[in-house]
PDB file of C-alpha atoms in Angstrom:
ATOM      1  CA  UNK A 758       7.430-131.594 -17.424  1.00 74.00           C
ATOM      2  CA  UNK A 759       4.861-130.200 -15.416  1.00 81.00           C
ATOM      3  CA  UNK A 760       2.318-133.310 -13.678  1.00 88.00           C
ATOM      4  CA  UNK A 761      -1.039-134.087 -14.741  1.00 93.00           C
ATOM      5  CA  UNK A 762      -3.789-132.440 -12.123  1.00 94.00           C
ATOM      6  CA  UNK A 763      -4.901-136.263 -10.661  1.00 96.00           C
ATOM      7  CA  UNK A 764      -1.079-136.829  -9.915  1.00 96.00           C
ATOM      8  CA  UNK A 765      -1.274-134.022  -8.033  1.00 96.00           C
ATOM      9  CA  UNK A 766      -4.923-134.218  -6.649  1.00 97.00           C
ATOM     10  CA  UNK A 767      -3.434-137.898  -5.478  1.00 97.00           C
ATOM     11  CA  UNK A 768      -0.580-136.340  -4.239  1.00 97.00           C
ATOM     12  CA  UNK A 769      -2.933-133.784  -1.933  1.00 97.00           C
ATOM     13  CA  UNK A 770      -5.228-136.755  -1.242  1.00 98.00           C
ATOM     14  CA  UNK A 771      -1.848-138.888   0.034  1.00 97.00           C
ATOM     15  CA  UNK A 772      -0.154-136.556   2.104  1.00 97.00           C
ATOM     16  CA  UNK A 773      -3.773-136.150   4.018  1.00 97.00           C
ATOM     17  CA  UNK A 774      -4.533-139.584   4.720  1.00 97.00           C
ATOM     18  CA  UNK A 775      -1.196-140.167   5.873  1.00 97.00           C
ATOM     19  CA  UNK A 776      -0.949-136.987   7.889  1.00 97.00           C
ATOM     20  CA  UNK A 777      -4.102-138.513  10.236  1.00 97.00           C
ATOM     21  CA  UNK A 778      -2.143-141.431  10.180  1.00 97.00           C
ATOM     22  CA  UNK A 779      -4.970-143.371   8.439  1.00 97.00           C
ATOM     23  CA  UNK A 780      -4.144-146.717   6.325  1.00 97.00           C
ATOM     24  CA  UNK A 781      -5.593-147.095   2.156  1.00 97.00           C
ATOM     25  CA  UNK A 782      -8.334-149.786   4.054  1.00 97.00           C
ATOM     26  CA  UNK A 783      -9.813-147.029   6.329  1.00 97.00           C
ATOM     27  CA  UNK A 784     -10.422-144.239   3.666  1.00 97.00           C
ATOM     28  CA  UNK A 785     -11.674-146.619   1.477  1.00 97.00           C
ATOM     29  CA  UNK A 786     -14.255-148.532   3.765  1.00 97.00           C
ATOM     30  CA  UNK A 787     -15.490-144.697   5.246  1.00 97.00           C
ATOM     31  CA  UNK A 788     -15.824-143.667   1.432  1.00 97.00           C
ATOM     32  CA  UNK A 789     -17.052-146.512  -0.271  1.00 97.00           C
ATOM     33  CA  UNK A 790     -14.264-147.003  -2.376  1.00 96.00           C
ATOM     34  CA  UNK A 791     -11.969-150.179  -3.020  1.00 96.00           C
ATOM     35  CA  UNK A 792      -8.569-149.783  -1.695  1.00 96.00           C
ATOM     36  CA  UNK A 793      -7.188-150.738  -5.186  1.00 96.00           C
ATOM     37  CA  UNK A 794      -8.994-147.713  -7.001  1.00 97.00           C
ATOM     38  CA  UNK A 795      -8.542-145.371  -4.390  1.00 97.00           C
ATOM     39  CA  UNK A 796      -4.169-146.640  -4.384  1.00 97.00           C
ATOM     40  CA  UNK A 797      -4.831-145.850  -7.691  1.00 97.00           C
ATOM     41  CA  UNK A 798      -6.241-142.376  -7.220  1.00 97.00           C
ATOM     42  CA  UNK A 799      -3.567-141.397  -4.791  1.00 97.00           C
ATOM     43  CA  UNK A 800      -0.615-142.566  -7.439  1.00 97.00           C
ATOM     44  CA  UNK A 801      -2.108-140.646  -9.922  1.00 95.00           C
ATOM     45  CA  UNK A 802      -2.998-143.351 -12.307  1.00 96.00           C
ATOM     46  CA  UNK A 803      -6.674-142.600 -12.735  1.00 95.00           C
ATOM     47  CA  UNK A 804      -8.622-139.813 -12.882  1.00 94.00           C
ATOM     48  CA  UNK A 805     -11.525-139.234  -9.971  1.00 94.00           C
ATOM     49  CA  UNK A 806     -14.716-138.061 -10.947  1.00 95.00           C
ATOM     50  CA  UNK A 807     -15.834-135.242  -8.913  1.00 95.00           C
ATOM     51  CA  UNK A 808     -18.718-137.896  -6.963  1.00 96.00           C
ATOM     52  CA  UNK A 809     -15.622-139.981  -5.730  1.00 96.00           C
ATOM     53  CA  UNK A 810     -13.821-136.796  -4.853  1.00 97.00           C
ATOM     54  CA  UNK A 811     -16.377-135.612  -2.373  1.00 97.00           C
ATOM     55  CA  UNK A 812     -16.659-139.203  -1.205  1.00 97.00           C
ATOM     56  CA  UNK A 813     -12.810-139.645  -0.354  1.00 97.00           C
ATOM     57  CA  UNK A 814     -13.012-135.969   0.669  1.00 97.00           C
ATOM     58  CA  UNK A 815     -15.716-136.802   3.315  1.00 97.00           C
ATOM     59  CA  UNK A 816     -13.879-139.895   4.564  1.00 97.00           C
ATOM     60  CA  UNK A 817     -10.672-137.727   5.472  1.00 98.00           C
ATOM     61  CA  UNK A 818     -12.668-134.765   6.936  1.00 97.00           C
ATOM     62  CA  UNK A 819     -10.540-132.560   4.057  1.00 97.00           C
ATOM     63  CA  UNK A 820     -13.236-129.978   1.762  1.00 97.00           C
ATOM     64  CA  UNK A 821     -12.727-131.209  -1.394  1.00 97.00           C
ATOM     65  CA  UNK A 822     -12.230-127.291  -1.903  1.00 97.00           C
ATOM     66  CA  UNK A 823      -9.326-127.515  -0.131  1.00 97.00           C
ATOM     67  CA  UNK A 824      -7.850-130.238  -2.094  1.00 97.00           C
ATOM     68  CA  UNK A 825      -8.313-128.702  -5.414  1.00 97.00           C
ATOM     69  CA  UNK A 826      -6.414-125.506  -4.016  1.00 97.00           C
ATOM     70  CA  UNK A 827      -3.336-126.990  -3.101  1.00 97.00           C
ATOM     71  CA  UNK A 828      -3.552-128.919  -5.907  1.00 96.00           C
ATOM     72  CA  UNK A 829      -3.948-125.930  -8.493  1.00 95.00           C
ATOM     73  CA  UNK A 830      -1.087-124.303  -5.646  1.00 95.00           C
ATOM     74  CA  UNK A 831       0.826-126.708  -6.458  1.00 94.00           C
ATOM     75  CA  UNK A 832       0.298-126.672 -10.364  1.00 94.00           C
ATOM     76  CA  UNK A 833       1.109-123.270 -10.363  1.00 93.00           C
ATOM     77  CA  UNK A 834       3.987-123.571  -9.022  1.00 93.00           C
ATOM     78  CA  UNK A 835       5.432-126.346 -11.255  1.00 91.00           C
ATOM     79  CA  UNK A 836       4.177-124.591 -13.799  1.00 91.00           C
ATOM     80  CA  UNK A 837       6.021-121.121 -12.341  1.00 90.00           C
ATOM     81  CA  UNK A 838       9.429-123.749 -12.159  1.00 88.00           C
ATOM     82  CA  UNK A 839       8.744-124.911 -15.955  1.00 85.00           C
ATOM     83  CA  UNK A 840       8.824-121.224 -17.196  1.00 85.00           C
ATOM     84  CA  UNK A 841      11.863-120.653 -15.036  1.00 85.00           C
ATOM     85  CA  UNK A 842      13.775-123.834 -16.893  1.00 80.00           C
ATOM     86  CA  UNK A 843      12.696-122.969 -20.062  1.00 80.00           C
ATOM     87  CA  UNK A 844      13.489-119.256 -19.830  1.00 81.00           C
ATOM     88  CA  UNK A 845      16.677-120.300 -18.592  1.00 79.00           C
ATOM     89  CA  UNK A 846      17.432-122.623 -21.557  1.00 74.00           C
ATOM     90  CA  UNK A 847      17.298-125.625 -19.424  1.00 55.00           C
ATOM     91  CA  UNK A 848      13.489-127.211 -20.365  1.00 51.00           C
ATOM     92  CA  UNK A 849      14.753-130.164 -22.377  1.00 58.00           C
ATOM     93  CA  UNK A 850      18.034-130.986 -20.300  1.00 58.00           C
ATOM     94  CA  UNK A 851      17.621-134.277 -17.987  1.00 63.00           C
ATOM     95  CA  UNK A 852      20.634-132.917 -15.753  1.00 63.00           C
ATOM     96  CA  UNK A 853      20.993-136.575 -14.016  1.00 69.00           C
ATOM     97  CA  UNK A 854      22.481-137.045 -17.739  1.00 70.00           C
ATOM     98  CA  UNK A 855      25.993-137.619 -18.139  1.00 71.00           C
ATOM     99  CA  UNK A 856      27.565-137.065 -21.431  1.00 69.00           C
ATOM    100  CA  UNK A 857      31.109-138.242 -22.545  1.00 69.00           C
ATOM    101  CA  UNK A 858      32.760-136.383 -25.378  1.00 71.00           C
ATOM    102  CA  UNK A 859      36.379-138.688 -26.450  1.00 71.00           C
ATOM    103  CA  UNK A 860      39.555-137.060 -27.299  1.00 74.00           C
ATOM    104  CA  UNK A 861      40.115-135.985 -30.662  1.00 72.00           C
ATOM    105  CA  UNK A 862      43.004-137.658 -32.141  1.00 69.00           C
ATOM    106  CA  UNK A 863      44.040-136.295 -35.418  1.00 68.00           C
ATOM    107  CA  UNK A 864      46.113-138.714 -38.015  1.00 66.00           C
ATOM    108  CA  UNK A 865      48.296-137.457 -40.254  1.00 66.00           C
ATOM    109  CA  UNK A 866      47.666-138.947 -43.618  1.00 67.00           C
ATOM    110  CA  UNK A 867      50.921-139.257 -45.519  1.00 60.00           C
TER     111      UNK A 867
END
């Protein structure tokens, strides 16, 4: 299933902050944000206007340009992966899942 664009947008967002080796208190304090929304932001679980964008954008030092292309990057190629699965005849199969068909036993009926 391809991911919604704010899981990946706080994906992109994530791997930033962490990458300047910057905690969830210091991006939110520089952008005026409370560390629970912007955890929230980062995990995907709600959607940031385009306002708090720029302002987490401004706190990392990242053009919020930039984040939106390796997020759509990064849509595409999910997206690229999907097509390949379903093509393939794979876009419904969970492959973690283990399936166990018994024996047959036939019984002779007299």
């Amino acid at each position: 299933m391809t991911p919604l664009l704010r899981e990946v947008i706080g994906d992109v967002l994530r791997r930033a902050r962490v990458e300047q080796g910057r905690t969830l208190r210091e991006v939110s304090d520089s952008a005026r944000v409370s560390l629970g929304y912007l955890s929230e932001v980062e995990r995907g679980r709600k959607e940031a206007s385009s306002e708090l964008l720029g302002a987490i954008c401004g706190a990392l030092e990242v053009p919020l340009s930039r984040v939106l292309s390796e997020a759509g990057d990064e849509l595409a190629l999910e997206e690229s992966r999907a097509a390949a699965r379903e093509a393939a005849g794979t876009a419904n199969i969970d492959v973690s899942t283990k399936v166990v068909i018994p024996q047959v036993v036939s019984m002779a009926v007299a």
